[in-house]
mmCIF file of C-alpha atoms in Angstrom:
data_model
loop_
_atom_site.group_PDB
_atom_site.id
_atom_site.type_symbol
_atom_site.label_atom_id
_atom_site.label_comp_id
_atom_site.label_asym_id
_atom_site.label_seq_id
_atom_site.Cartn_x
_atom_site.Cartn_y
_atom_site.Cartn_z
ATOM 1 C CA MET A 1 -0.058 0.074 -0.024
ATOM 2 C CA SER A 2 1.146 3.456 -0.886
ATOM 3 C CA VAL A 3 -1.508 6.106 0.050
ATOM 4 C CA ASP A 4 -5.211 5.228 0.442
ATOM 5 C CA VAL A 5 -7.961 7.737 0.971
ATOM 6 C CA VAL A 6 -11.013 6.849 2.646
ATOM 7 C CA THR A 7 -13.843 9.396 1.780
ATOM 8 C CA PHE A 8 -16.952 10.378 3.647
ATOM 9 C CA GLY A 9 -19.586 12.730 2.993
ATOM 10 C CA CYS A 10 -20.204 15.001 0.128
ATOM 11 C CA ARG A 11 -19.015 15.310 -3.506
ATOM 12 C CA LEU A 12 -16.828 18.102 -2.522
ATOM 13 C CA ASN A 13 -14.817 15.618 -0.131
ATOM 14 C CA ALA A 14 -14.821 13.285 -3.203
ATOM 15 C CA PHE A 15 -12.920 15.893 -5.368
ATOM 16 C CA GLU A 16 -10.884 16.856 -2.741
ATOM 17 C CA SER A 17 -9.663 12.980 -2.016
ATOM 18 C CA GLU A 18 -8.314 12.846 -5.419
ATOM 19 C CA ALA A 19 -6.149 15.861 -4.649
ATOM 20 C CA ILE A 20 -5.151 14.663 -1.294
ATOM 21 C CA ARG A 21 -3.887 11.299 -2.586
ATOM 22 C CA ARG A 22 -1.693 12.753 -5.209
ATOM 23 C CA ARG A 23 -0.384 15.393 -2.811
ATOM 24 C CA ALA A 24 0.411 12.688 0.024
ATOM 25 C CA GLU A 25 2.168 10.552 -2.707
ATOM 26 C CA ALA A 26 4.000 13.577 -4.150
ATOM 27 C CA ALA A 27 5.389 14.191 -0.617
ATOM 28 C CA GLY A 28 6.719 10.478 -0.432
ATOM 29 C CA LEU A 29 4.418 9.070 1.948
ATOM 30 C CA SER A 30 3.794 5.318 1.875
ATOM 31 C CA ASP A 31 1.783 2.824 4.014
ATOM 32 C CA THR A 32 -0.733 5.603 4.723
ATOM 33 C CA VAL A 33 -4.526 5.652 5.190
ATOM 34 C CA VAL A 34 -6.086 9.260 4.949
ATOM 35 C CA VAL A 35 -9.747 9.447 6.142
ATOM 36 C CA ASN A 36 -11.250 12.320 4.656
ATOM 37 C CA SER A 37 -14.005 13.011 7.288
ATOM 38 C CA CYS A 38 -17.491 14.511 7.345
ATOM 39 C CA ALA A 39 -19.103 16.385 10.293
ATOM 40 C CA VAL A 40 -22.742 17.161 9.000
ATOM 41 C CA THR A 41 -24.195 14.870 11.894
ATOM 42 C CA GLY A 42 -22.998 13.386 14.837
ATOM 43 C CA GLU A 43 -23.582 9.966 13.397
ATOM 44 C CA ALA A 44 -21.073 10.910 10.542
ATOM 45 C CA VAL A 45 -18.405 11.786 13.170
ATOM 46 C CA ARG A 46 -19.236 8.473 14.964
ATOM 47 C CA GLN A 47 -18.838 6.598 11.795
ATOM 48 C CA THR A 48 -15.600 8.124 11.077
ATOM 49 C CA ARG A 49 -14.074 7.169 14.429
ATOM 50 C CA GLN A 50 -15.637 3.685 13.929
ATOM 51 C CA ALA A 51 -13.869 3.549 10.332
ATOM 52 C CA ILE A 52 -10.707 4.777 11.911
ATOM 53 C CA ARG A 53 -10.686 1.750 14.411
ATOM 54 C CA LYS A 54 -11.374 -0.755 11.810
ATOM 55 C CA LEU A 55 -8.741 0.660 9.450
ATOM 56 C CA LYS A 56 -6.157 0.493 11.860
ATOM 57 C CA ARG A 57 -7.174 -3.290 12.865
ATOM 58 C CA GLU A 58 -6.835 -4.238 9.078
ATOM 59 C CA ASN A 59 -3.684 -2.314 8.600
ATOM 60 C CA PRO A 60 -1.748 -2.242 11.873
ATOM 61 C CA ASP A 61 1.449 -0.959 10.411
ATOM 62 C CA ALA A 62 -0.148 1.906 8.532
ATOM 63 C CA ARG A 63 0.169 5.520 9.465
ATOM 64 C CA VAL A 64 -3.534 7.013 9.793
ATOM 65 C CA VAL A 65 -4.110 10.652 9.029
ATOM 66 C CA VAL A 66 -7.364 12.024 9.667
ATOM 67 C CA THR A 67 -8.635 15.227 7.635
ATOM 68 C CA GLY A 68 -11.906 16.931 6.539
ATOM 69 C CA CYS A 69 -14.636 18.749 8.261
ATOM 70 C CA ALA A 70 -14.667 16.597 11.617
ATOM 71 C CA ALA A 71 -10.998 16.938 11.792
ATOM 72 C CA GLN A 72 -11.478 20.796 11.651
ATOM 73 C CA THR A 73 -14.289 21.109 13.983
ATOM 74 C CA GLU A 74 -13.433 18.249 16.533
ATOM 75 C CA THR A 75 -9.579 18.021 16.358
ATOM 76 C CA ALA A 76 -9.023 17.090 20.053
ATOM 77 C CA THR A 77 -11.328 14.085 19.387
ATOM 78 C CA PHE A 78 -9.109 12.571 16.720
ATOM 79 C CA VAL A 79 -5.813 13.591 18.421
ATOM 80 C CA ALA A 80 -6.940 11.531 21.407
ATOM 81 C CA MET A 81 -7.450 8.418 19.405
ATOM 82 C CA PRO A 82 -4.570 5.985 19.836
ATOM 83 C CA GLU A 83 -5.116 4.797 16.171
ATOM 84 C CA VAL A 84 -4.657 8.268 14.632
ATOM 85 C CA ASP A 85 -1.027 9.559 13.905
ATOM 86 C CA ARG A 86 -1.881 12.906 12.541
ATOM 87 C CA VAL A 87 -4.533 15.395 11.982
ATOM 88 C CA LEU A 88 -4.840 17.907 9.304
ATOM 89 C CA GLY A 89 -7.394 20.743 8.812
ATOM 90 C CA ASN A 90 -9.346 21.572 5.617
ATOM 91 C CA THR A 91 -6.830 24.048 4.563
ATOM 92 C CA GLU A 92 -3.735 21.848 5.240
ATOM 93 C CA LYS A 93 -5.327 18.886 3.614
ATOM 94 C CA LEU A 94 -4.846 20.480 0.173
ATOM 95 C CA SER A 95 -1.374 22.064 0.975
ATOM 96 C CA ASP A 96 1.873 20.447 -0.383
ATOM 97 C CA ASP A 97 3.795 21.912 2.607
ATOM 98 C CA ALA A 98 1.495 20.205 5.365
ATOM 99 C CA TRP A 99 2.039 16.759 3.581
ATOM 100 C CA ALA A 100 5.856 17.389 3.191
ATOM 101 C CA GLN A 101 5.760 18.127 7.088
ATOM 102 C CA THR A 102 3.595 15.128 7.693
ATOM 103 C CA ARG A 103 6.320 12.832 5.986
ATOM 104 C CA ALA A 104 8.940 14.627 8.292
ATOM 105 C CA VAL A 105 6.950 14.104 11.373
ATOM 106 C CA PHE A 106 6.453 10.354 10.551
ATOM 107 C CA ALA A 107 10.219 9.850 9.662
ATOM 108 C CA GLY A 108 10.975 10.552 13.264
ATOM 109 C CA GLY A 109 9.242 7.428 14.404
ATOM 110 C CA ALA A 110 6.767 8.032 17.058
ATOM 111 C CA VAL A 111 4.602 10.978 16.642
ATOM 112 C CA ASP A 112 4.643 13.533 19.738
ATOM 113 C CA THR A 113 1.262 14.655 20.604
ATOM 114 C CA ALA A 114 2.632 18.294 20.126
ATOM 115 C CA ASP A 115 3.288 17.176 16.559
ATOM 116 C CA MET A 116 -0.162 15.415 15.866
ATOM 117 C CA ALA A 117 -2.348 18.401 14.765
ATOM 118 C CA ALA A 118 -1.856 20.864 11.960
ATOM 119 C CA VAL A 119 -5.212 22.835 11.996
ATOM 120 C CA ASP A 120 -5.553 26.503 11.317
ATOM 121 C CA ASP A 121 -8.259 28.852 11.495
ATOM 122 C CA ILE A 122 -10.507 28.129 8.601
ATOM 123 C CA MET A 123 -12.365 31.562 9.147
ATOM 124 C CA ALA A 124 -9.238 33.400 8.190
ATOM 125 C CA VAL A 125 -9.029 31.693 4.652
ATOM 126 C CA SER A 126 -9.919 33.840 1.804
ATOM 127 C CA SER A 127 -8.858 32.322 -1.400
ATOM 128 C CA GLY A 128 -11.211 30.241 -3.605
ATOM 129 C CA ALA A 129 -8.563 28.558 -5.421
ATOM 130 C CA ALA A 130 -9.156 24.797 -6.002
ATOM 131 C CA PRO A 131 -6.865 22.090 -6.688
ATOM 132 C CA ALA A 132 -6.534 20.869 -10.380
ATOM 133 C CA ILE A 133 -7.108 17.058 -11.077
ATOM 134 C CA ASP A 134 -6.960 15.148 -14.183
ATOM 135 C CA GLY A 135 -9.701 12.675 -13.016
ATOM 136 C CA ILE A 136 -11.189 10.650 -10.057
ATOM 137 C CA GLU A 137 -9.893 7.377 -9.661
ATOM 138 C CA GLY A 138 -12.845 4.707 -9.886
ATOM 139 C CA ARG A 139 -15.683 7.236 -10.796
ATOM 140 C CA ALA A 140 -17.259 7.495 -14.245
ATOM 141 C CA ARG A 141 -18.656 10.912 -13.355
ATOM 142 C CA GLY A 142 -16.388 13.813 -12.667
ATOM 143 C CA PHE A 143 -16.520 16.483 -10.015
ATOM 144 C CA VAL A 144 -15.407 19.942 -10.147
ATOM 145 C CA GLN A 145 -15.141 22.339 -7.177
ATOM 146 C CA VAL A 146 -16.859 25.827 -7.973
ATOM 147 C CA GLN A 147 -16.954 27.164 -4.491
ATOM 148 C CA ASN A 148 -16.308 26.570 -0.763
ATOM 149 C CA GLY A 149 -17.509 27.271 2.577
ATOM 150 C CA CYS A 150 -20.777 29.174 3.553
ATOM 151 C CA ASP A 151 -21.686 32.608 4.812
ATOM 152 C CA HIS A 152 -25.157 31.618 6.269
ATOM 153 C CA ARG A 153 -25.565 30.339 9.748
ATOM 154 C CA CYS A 154 -28.506 28.018 9.740
ATOM 155 C CA THR A 155 -28.940 27.102 13.525
ATOM 156 C CA PHE A 156 -28.391 23.511 12.982
ATOM 157 C CA CYS A 157 -25.364 23.580 10.851
ATOM 158 C CA ILE A 158 -21.760 23.066 11.801
ATOM 159 C CA ILE A 159 -20.299 22.925 8.358
ATOM 160 C CA PRO A 160 -19.261 26.732 8.133
ATOM 161 C CA PHE A 161 -17.064 26.185 11.076
ATOM 162 C CA GLY A 162 -15.527 23.230 9.228
ATOM 163 C CA ARG A 163 -15.289 25.016 5.804
ATOM 164 C CA GLY A 164 -15.117 28.659 6.717
ATOM 165 C CA ASN A 165 -16.688 31.450 4.789
ATOM 166 C CA SER A 166 -17.944 31.246 0.943
ATOM 167 C CA ARG A 167 -15.153 31.551 -1.474
ATOM 168 C CA SER A 168 -15.580 31.083 -5.170
ATOM 169 C CA VAL A 169 -13.277 29.460 -7.961
ATOM 170 C CA ALA A 170 -12.623 31.984 -10.787
ATOM 171 C CA THR A 171 -14.832 31.123 -13.785
ATOM 172 C CA GLU A 172 -11.787 30.445 -16.159
ATOM 173 C CA ASP A 173 -10.522 27.930 -13.809
ATOM 174 C CA VAL A 174 -13.533 26.286 -13.547
ATOM 175 C CA ILE A 175 -13.901 26.191 -17.276
ATOM 176 C CA ALA A 176 -10.403 24.677 -17.429
ATOM 177 C CA GLN A 177 -11.111 21.976 -14.957
ATOM 178 C CA VAL A 178 -14.100 21.039 -16.710
ATOM 179 C CA ARG A 179 -12.325 20.864 -19.911
ATOM 180 C CA ARG A 180 -9.580 18.601 -18.391
ATOM 181 C CA LEU A 181 -11.922 16.176 -17.158
ATOM 182 C CA ALA A 182 -13.963 16.062 -20.616
ATOM 183 C CA LEU A 183 -10.711 15.558 -22.509
ATOM 184 C CA ASN A 184 -9.769 12.844 -20.017
ATOM 185 C CA GLY A 185 -12.862 10.896 -20.835
ATOM 186 C CA HIS A 186 -15.251 12.246 -18.365
ATOM 187 C CA ALA A 187 -18.817 12.345 -20.137
ATOM 188 C CA GLU A 188 -20.499 13.955 -17.303
ATOM 189 C CA VAL A 189 -19.173 16.633 -14.770
ATOM 190 C CA VAL A 190 -20.921 17.751 -11.615
ATOM 191 C CA LEU A 191 -20.353 21.314 -10.203
ATOM 192 C CA THR A 192 -19.920 20.956 -6.274
ATOM 193 C CA GLY A 193 -19.136 23.124 -3.310
ATOM 194 C CA VAL A 194 -20.836 23.864 -0.111
ATOM 195 C CA ASP A 195 -23.347 26.436 -1.086
ATOM 196 C CA ILE A 196 -22.925 26.520 -4.840
ATOM 197 C CA THR A 197 -25.855 28.908 -5.577
ATOM 198 C CA SER A 198 -23.956 31.655 -3.648
ATOM 199 C CA TYR A 199 -21.380 31.271 -6.256
ATOM 200 C CA GLY A 200 -19.709 34.442 -7.527
ATOM 201 C CA ALA A 201 -20.661 36.775 -4.805
ATOM 202 C CA ASP A 202 -16.842 37.622 -3.925
ATOM 203 C CA LEU A 203 -15.581 37.613 -7.548
ATOM 204 C CA PRO A 204 -15.215 40.900 -9.105
ATOM 205 C CA GLU A 205 -17.813 40.708 -11.951
ATOM 206 C CA ARG A 206 -20.119 38.987 -9.407
ATOM 207 C CA PRO A 207 -21.389 36.131 -11.591
ATOM 208 C CA ARG A 208 -24.076 33.996 -10.438
ATOM 209 C CA LEU A 209 -24.248 30.075 -10.744
ATOM 210 C CA GLY A 210 -26.447 30.416 -13.998
ATOM 211 C CA THR A 211 -23.956 32.549 -15.674
ATOM 212 C CA LEU A 212 -21.169 29.798 -14.688
ATOM 213 C CA VAL A 213 -23.396 27.050 -16.072
ATOM 214 C CA ARG A 214 -23.980 28.669 -19.501
ATOM 215 C CA ARG A 215 -20.279 29.893 -19.842
ATOM 216 C CA VAL A 216 -19.032 26.242 -19.153
ATOM 217 C CA LEU A 217 -21.467 24.824 -21.365
ATOM 218 C CA ALA A 218 -20.696 27.338 -24.099
ATOM 219 C CA ALA A 219 -16.829 26.913 -23.791
ATOM 220 C CA VAL A 220 -16.775 23.114 -23.463
ATOM 221 C CA PRO A 221 -18.881 21.849 -26.143
ATOM 222 C CA GLU A 222 -17.383 18.357 -26.018
ATOM 223 C CA LEU A 223 -18.873 17.892 -22.645
ATOM 224 C CA PRO A 224 -22.170 15.603 -22.896
ATOM 225 C CA ARG A 225 -23.652 16.227 -19.574
ATOM 226 C CA LEU A 226 -23.256 18.848 -16.751
ATOM 227 C CA ARG A 227 -24.872 18.329 -13.495
ATOM 228 C CA LEU A 228 -25.442 20.261 -10.395
ATOM 229 C CA SER A 229 -24.923 19.196 -6.789
ATOM 230 C CA SER A 230 -27.369 20.456 -4.129
ATOM 231 C CA ILE A 231 -28.703 23.880 -4.589
ATOM 232 C CA ASP A 232 -30.500 26.461 -2.518
ATOM 233 C CA SER A 233 -33.492 27.314 -4.314
ATOM 234 C CA VAL A 234 -33.853 30.750 -2.746
ATOM 235 C CA GLU A 235 -30.500 31.716 -4.471
ATOM 236 C CA ALA A 236 -31.476 30.476 -7.739
ATOM 237 C CA ASP A 237 -30.812 33.223 -10.501
ATOM 238 C CA ASP A 238 -32.458 34.058 -13.723
ATOM 239 C CA ASP A 239 -29.609 32.670 -15.931
ATOM 240 C CA LEU A 240 -29.883 29.349 -14.034
ATOM 241 C CA MET A 241 -33.776 29.181 -14.917
ATOM 242 C CA ILE A 242 -32.745 29.957 -18.507
ATOM 243 C CA ALA A 243 -30.144 27.437 -18.588
ATOM 244 C CA LEU A 244 -32.556 24.671 -17.169
ATOM 245 C CA ALA A 245 -34.973 25.684 -19.973
ATOM 246 C CA GLU A 246 -32.582 25.720 -22.773
ATOM 247 C CA GLU A 247 -29.447 23.835 -22.207
ATOM 248 C CA LYS A 248 -30.321 20.162 -22.826
ATOM 249 C CA ARG A 249 -26.787 19.223 -21.584
ATOM 250 C CA LEU A 250 -27.823 20.561 -18.350
ATOM 251 C CA MET A 251 -29.185 17.373 -16.459
ATOM 252 C CA PRO A 252 -32.902 17.584 -15.268
ATOM 253 C CA HIS A 253 -32.375 16.480 -11.715
ATOM 254 C CA LEU A 254 -32.120 19.066 -8.935
ATOM 255 C CA HIS A 255 -31.405 18.289 -5.284
ATOM 256 C CA LEU A 256 -32.736 20.939 -3.039
ATOM 257 C CA SER A 257 -31.542 22.113 0.380
ATOM 258 C CA LEU A 258 -35.245 22.414 1.926
ATOM 259 C CA GLN A 259 -34.706 20.839 5.420
ATOM 260 C CA ALA A 260 -38.342 21.442 6.395
ATOM 261 C CA GLY A 261 -41.970 22.338 5.312
ATOM 262 C CA ASP A 262 -43.222 24.260 8.182
ATOM 263 C CA ASP A 263 -42.762 27.926 8.236
ATOM 264 C CA MET A 264 -41.877 28.253 12.072
ATOM 265 C CA ILE A 265 -39.247 25.389 11.935
ATOM 266 C CA LEU A 266 -37.837 27.114 8.932
ATOM 267 C CA LYS A 267 -37.496 30.325 10.853
ATOM 268 C CA ARG A 268 -36.180 28.571 13.754
ATOM 269 C CA MET A 269 -33.645 26.952 11.445
ATOM 270 C CA LYS A 270 -32.726 30.528 10.169
ATOM 271 C CA ARG A 271 -33.529 29.145 6.768
ATOM 272 C CA ARG A 272 -33.834 32.095 4.034
ATOM 273 C CA HIS A 273 -37.054 30.658 2.298
ATOM 274 C CA ALA A 274 -40.488 29.923 3.251
ATOM 275 C CA ARG A 275 -42.656 26.796 2.600
ATOM 276 C CA GLN A 276 -44.515 28.551 -0.360
ATOM 277 C CA HIS A 277 -41.352 29.605 -2.053
ATOM 278 C CA ALA A 278 -40.047 25.973 -2.221
ATOM 279 C CA ILE A 279 -43.573 24.852 -3.909
ATOM 280 C CA ASP A 280 -43.415 27.763 -6.392
ATOM 281 C CA PHE A 281 -39.708 27.204 -7.251
ATOM 282 C CA CYS A 282 -40.416 23.447 -7.914
ATOM 283 C CA ALA A 283 -43.619 24.581 -10.121
ATOM 284 C CA ASP A 284 -41.573 27.087 -12.084
ATOM 285 C CA VAL A 285 -38.682 24.591 -12.932
ATOM 286 C CA ARG A 286 -41.146 21.951 -13.938
ATOM 287 C CA ARG A 287 -42.922 24.447 -16.382
ATOM 288 C CA LEU A 288 -39.642 25.296 -17.879
ATOM 289 C CA ARG A 289 -38.401 21.743 -17.808
ATOM 290 C CA PRO A 290 -41.071 18.973 -17.676
ATOM 291 C CA ASP A 291 -38.823 16.149 -17.387
ATOM 292 C CA VAL A 292 -37.123 17.389 -14.258
ATOM 293 C CA VAL A 293 -36.770 15.397 -11.170
ATOM 294 C CA PHE A 294 -36.289 16.642 -7.745
ATOM 295 C CA GLY A 295 -34.470 15.507 -4.579
ATOM 296 C CA ALA A 296 -34.271 17.398 -1.173
ATOM 297 C CA ASP A 297 -32.513 17.261 2.453
ATOM 298 C CA ILE A 298 -35.346 16.992 5.075
ATOM 299 C CA ILE A 299 -34.580 17.105 8.920
ATOM 300 C CA ALA A 300 -36.892 15.154 10.882
ATOM 301 C CA GLY A 301 -37.459 16.105 14.601
ATOM 302 C CA PHE A 302 -36.034 19.487 14.646
ATOM 303 C CA PRO A 303 -36.144 20.937 18.037
ATOM 304 C CA THR A 304 -39.731 22.261 19.094
ATOM 305 C CA GLU A 305 -41.191 20.451 16.142
ATOM 306 C CA THR A 306 -44.791 19.382 16.869
ATOM 307 C CA GLU A 307 -46.682 16.694 15.077
ATOM 308 C CA ALA A 308 -48.534 19.240 12.884
ATOM 309 C CA MET A 309 -45.196 20.976 12.067
ATOM 310 C CA PHE A 310 -43.899 17.531 11.046
ATOM 311 C CA GLU A 311 -47.151 16.904 8.966
ATOM 312 C CA ASN A 312 -46.185 20.226 6.919
ATOM 313 C CA SER A 313 -42.830 18.531 6.165
ATOM 314 C CA LEU A 314 -44.652 15.318 4.900
ATOM 315 C CA ASP A 315 -47.170 17.413 2.862
ATOM 316 C CA LEU A 316 -44.240 19.542 1.218
ATOM 317 C CA VAL A 317 -42.891 16.328 -0.338
ATOM 318 C CA ASP A 318 -46.061 16.042 -2.388
ATOM 319 C CA ALA A 319 -46.652 19.764 -2.911
ATOM 320 C CA CYS A 320 -43.202 19.881 -4.380
ATOM 321 C CA GLY A 321 -43.458 16.870 -6.224
ATOM 322 C CA LEU A 322 -40.173 15.471 -4.787
ATOM 323 C CA THR A 323 -38.845 11.770 -6.025
ATOM 324 C CA TYR A 324 -35.733 11.363 -4.018
ATOM 325 C CA LEU A 325 -35.646 12.133 -0.069
ATOM 326 C CA HIS A 326 -32.287 12.250 1.896
ATOM 327 C CA VAL A 327 -33.807 12.275 5.431
ATOM 328 C CA PHE A 328 -31.486 13.411 8.431
ATOM 329 C CA PRO A 329 -32.914 12.470 12.032
ATOM 330 C CA PHE A 330 -31.849 15.789 13.763
ATOM 331 C CA SER A 331 -28.582 15.545 15.279
ATOM 332 C CA ALA A 332 -27.507 18.296 17.749
ATOM 333 C CA ARG A 333 -24.041 19.693 16.877
ATOM 334 C CA PRO A 334 -22.346 21.176 19.925
ATOM 335 C CA GLY A 335 -21.758 24.914 19.434
ATOM 336 C CA THR A 336 -24.801 25.454 17.300
ATOM 337 C CA PRO A 337 -27.963 27.358 18.344
ATOM 338 C CA ALA A 338 -30.178 24.457 17.531
ATOM 339 C CA ALA A 339 -28.345 22.485 20.161
ATOM 340 C CA ARG A 340 -29.540 24.555 22.864
ATOM 341 C CA MET A 341 -33.442 24.624 21.745
ATOM 342 C CA PRO A 342 -35.738 22.282 23.484
ATOM 343 C CA PRO A 343 -35.296 18.960 22.071
ATOM 344 C CA VAL A 344 -37.812 16.263 20.497
ATOM 345 C CA ASP A 345 -37.780 13.053 22.204
ATOM 346 C CA GLY A 346 -35.345 10.766 20.255
ATOM 347 C CA ARG A 347 -37.898 7.925 19.823
ATOM 348 C CA VAL A 348 -40.069 10.466 18.257
ATOM 349 C CA VAL A 349 -37.218 11.670 15.899
ATOM 350 C CA LYS A 350 -36.637 8.145 14.860
ATOM 351 C CA GLU A 351 -40.305 7.581 14.205
ATOM 352 C CA ARG A 352 -40.912 10.765 12.242
ATOM 353 C CA ALA A 353 -37.609 9.835 10.096
ATOM 354 C CA MET A 354 -38.891 6.485 9.406
ATOM 355 C CA ARG A 355 -42.043 7.944 8.213
ATOM 356 C CA LEU A 356 -40.439 10.448 5.935
ATOM 357 C CA ARG A 357 -38.191 7.589 4.350
ATOM 358 C CA GLN A 358 -41.276 5.271 4.019
ATOM 359 C CA LYS A 359 -42.698 8.300 1.791
ATOM 360 C CA GLY A 360 -39.556 8.545 0.025
ATOM 361 C CA ASP A 361 -39.471 4.753 -0.842
ATOM 362 C CA ALA A 362 -43.083 5.050 -2.056
ATOM 363 C CA LEU A 363 -42.399 8.027 -4.325
ATOM 364 C CA LEU A 364 -39.230 6.516 -5.604
ATOM 365 C CA LEU A 365 -41.240 3.287 -6.457
ATOM 366 C CA GLN A 366 -44.042 5.431 -8.297
ATOM 367 C CA HIS A 367 -41.167 7.111 -10.354
ATOM 368 C CA LEU A 368 -39.591 3.913 -11.209
ATOM 369 C CA GLN A 369 -43.044 2.690 -12.376
ATOM 370 C CA ASN A 370 -43.485 5.657 -14.581
ATOM 371 C CA GLU A 371 -40.212 5.332 -16.287
ATOM 372 C CA ILE A 372 -41.145 1.819 -17.781
ATOM 373 C CA GLY A 373 -41.245 2.239 -21.561
ATOM 374 C CA GLN A 374 -39.237 5.549 -21.811
ATOM 375 C CA ARG A 375 -35.955 5.797 -23.847
ATOM 376 C CA ARG A 376 -33.108 7.215 -21.753
ATOM 377 C CA ALA A 377 -29.581 7.971 -21.976
ATOM 378 C CA VAL A 378 -27.429 6.089 -19.144
ATOM 379 C CA LEU A 379 -23.986 6.948 -17.979
ATOM 380 C CA ILE A 380 -22.510 3.693 -17.141
ATOM 381 C CA GLU A 381 -20.890 3.624 -13.690
ATOM 382 C CA THR A 382 -19.969 -0.018 -13.575
ATOM 383 C CA GLY A 383 -20.172 -2.749 -15.924
ATOM 384 C CA THR A 384 -24.004 -3.351 -14.814
ATOM 385 C CA THR A 385 -25.083 -0.174 -13.367
ATOM 386 C CA GLY A 386 -25.574 3.533 -14.465
ATOM 387 C CA ARG A 387 -27.730 6.432 -14.156
ATOM 388 C CA THR A 388 -30.168 8.251 -16.379
ATOM 389 C CA GLU A 389 -30.499 11.978 -16.976
ATOM 390 C CA GLN A 390 -32.569 12.233 -14.020
ATOM 391 C CA PHE A 391 -30.001 10.403 -11.950
ATOM 392 C CA THR A 392 -32.156 7.395 -11.524
ATOM 393 C CA PRO A 393 -30.214 4.302 -10.949
ATOM 394 C CA VAL A 394 -30.243 1.554 -13.563
ATOM 395 C CA LYS A 395 -29.294 -2.025 -13.907
ATOM 396 C CA ILE A 396 -28.088 -2.729 -17.638
ATOM 397 C CA SER A 397 -26.638 -5.688 -19.292
ATOM 398 C CA GLY A 398 -23.191 -4.339 -19.422
ATOM 399 C CA GLY A 399 -20.911 -1.776 -21.108
ATOM 400 C CA ALA A 400 -17.970 0.132 -20.456
ATOM 401 C CA PRO A 401 -18.011 2.620 -17.464
ATOM 402 C CA GLY A 402 -18.153 6.269 -18.595
ATOM 403 C CA ARG A 403 -19.810 5.632 -21.750
ATOM 404 C CA ILE A 404 -23.462 7.041 -22.233
ATOM 405 C CA VAL A 405 -25.725 4.639 -23.830
ATOM 406 C CA ASP A 406 -29.437 4.802 -25.081
ATOM 407 C CA VAL A 407 -31.627 2.042 -23.533
ATOM 408 C CA ILE A 408 -35.252 1.387 -23.431
ATOM 409 C CA VAL A 409 -36.562 1.053 -19.643
ATOM 410 C CA THR A 410 -38.201 -2.519 -19.351
ATOM 411 C CA GLY A 411 -39.065 -2.850 -15.746
ATOM 412 C CA HIS A 412 -37.614 -1.994 -12.134
ATOM 413 C CA ASP A 413 -36.649 -4.225 -9.175
ATOM 414 C CA GLY A 414 -38.157 -1.654 -6.667
ATOM 415 C CA ARG A 415 -34.895 0.346 -6.189
ATOM 416 C CA ARG A 416 -33.420 0.507 -9.620
ATOM 417 C CA LEU A 417 -34.748 0.583 -13.356
ATOM 418 C CA LEU A 418 -34.295 -2.350 -15.747
ATOM 419 C CA ALA A 419 -33.063 -1.643 -19.203
ATOM 420 C CA ALA A 420 -32.285 -3.238 -22.515
#
């Protein structure tokens, strides 16, 4: 083993993990496992700790480096783990110097506690520059960072303290990275970040996300498919709506950061949209792009949530016409305002999360049924699986990963489409 990177969490982490591996290898590290962590929920942090212990049992002679959002926000937790040799912050994990220093620290044998952590103040970071990569090993779909950090302070969210304030990548750098991936065989690229609909607010010309999308598609005509990661609908600009209506290479799938369907809970979350805005946005997009499919993040059991408030979230799923639900049972993150609010009983939180997931399963099943007989273009991810334009998973008879093939949907198995 040279350097192995284990990734948790978001697409931005997946993009950064490729840069981490290359920097660690270039620094001369070997027999090293890097864990790129997520801090979005307490469960994500628990899973990271559990994975570290397992990795060390399976690779007792390997050095273990922990980085990512959990390393940034809970540095002491990982420094205290006997399995961990080094902790790097979210800035340091993309620094050649930090990896060179890590190699020097490891060369000295046992790591002194004073040398274990290199984690600077993430709020002091102002650069939006992103690493350049040629591809992402083992993935048919490419990821391009367009933005990092977040200027908003939702009461439940720890991520701004792991990622810092919002910083945008220059448009020409985004275009160059997309072109690089396209020329290296990626037929689909995903624009990703922490809050991508805030894109451009810190750049001289203040371009919006829609402007970026249209410029990328115009500048890289050889790219067959462009996709967006999670967006905040309240920040969607006019150019983004135009792109959805006119740019067929922009995929008809949007994942929305909705979080709740009750106005009082949205206010207590410090979200910037109201329930009706979410409903109107989905209706507007569907008029412009009838084949669009929506997914959304929804939190179950936010503090003070009554049964009636929760029912409003359940109802929002139908009102918006959602298909894919990403359900989070509320997880109090230390240091956030929501952690100090009156909690909902844990058993109720779990029960509400289950009801949301059951609704999501039923909606997915309905979507799969409606797809039978449709002709779809599928990006092959493995020899037998792929994704349609709407991001629906498909089981196919075979093909080379990375290719786009036209298929007819013949059925489904309850979770995936079947195609010929």
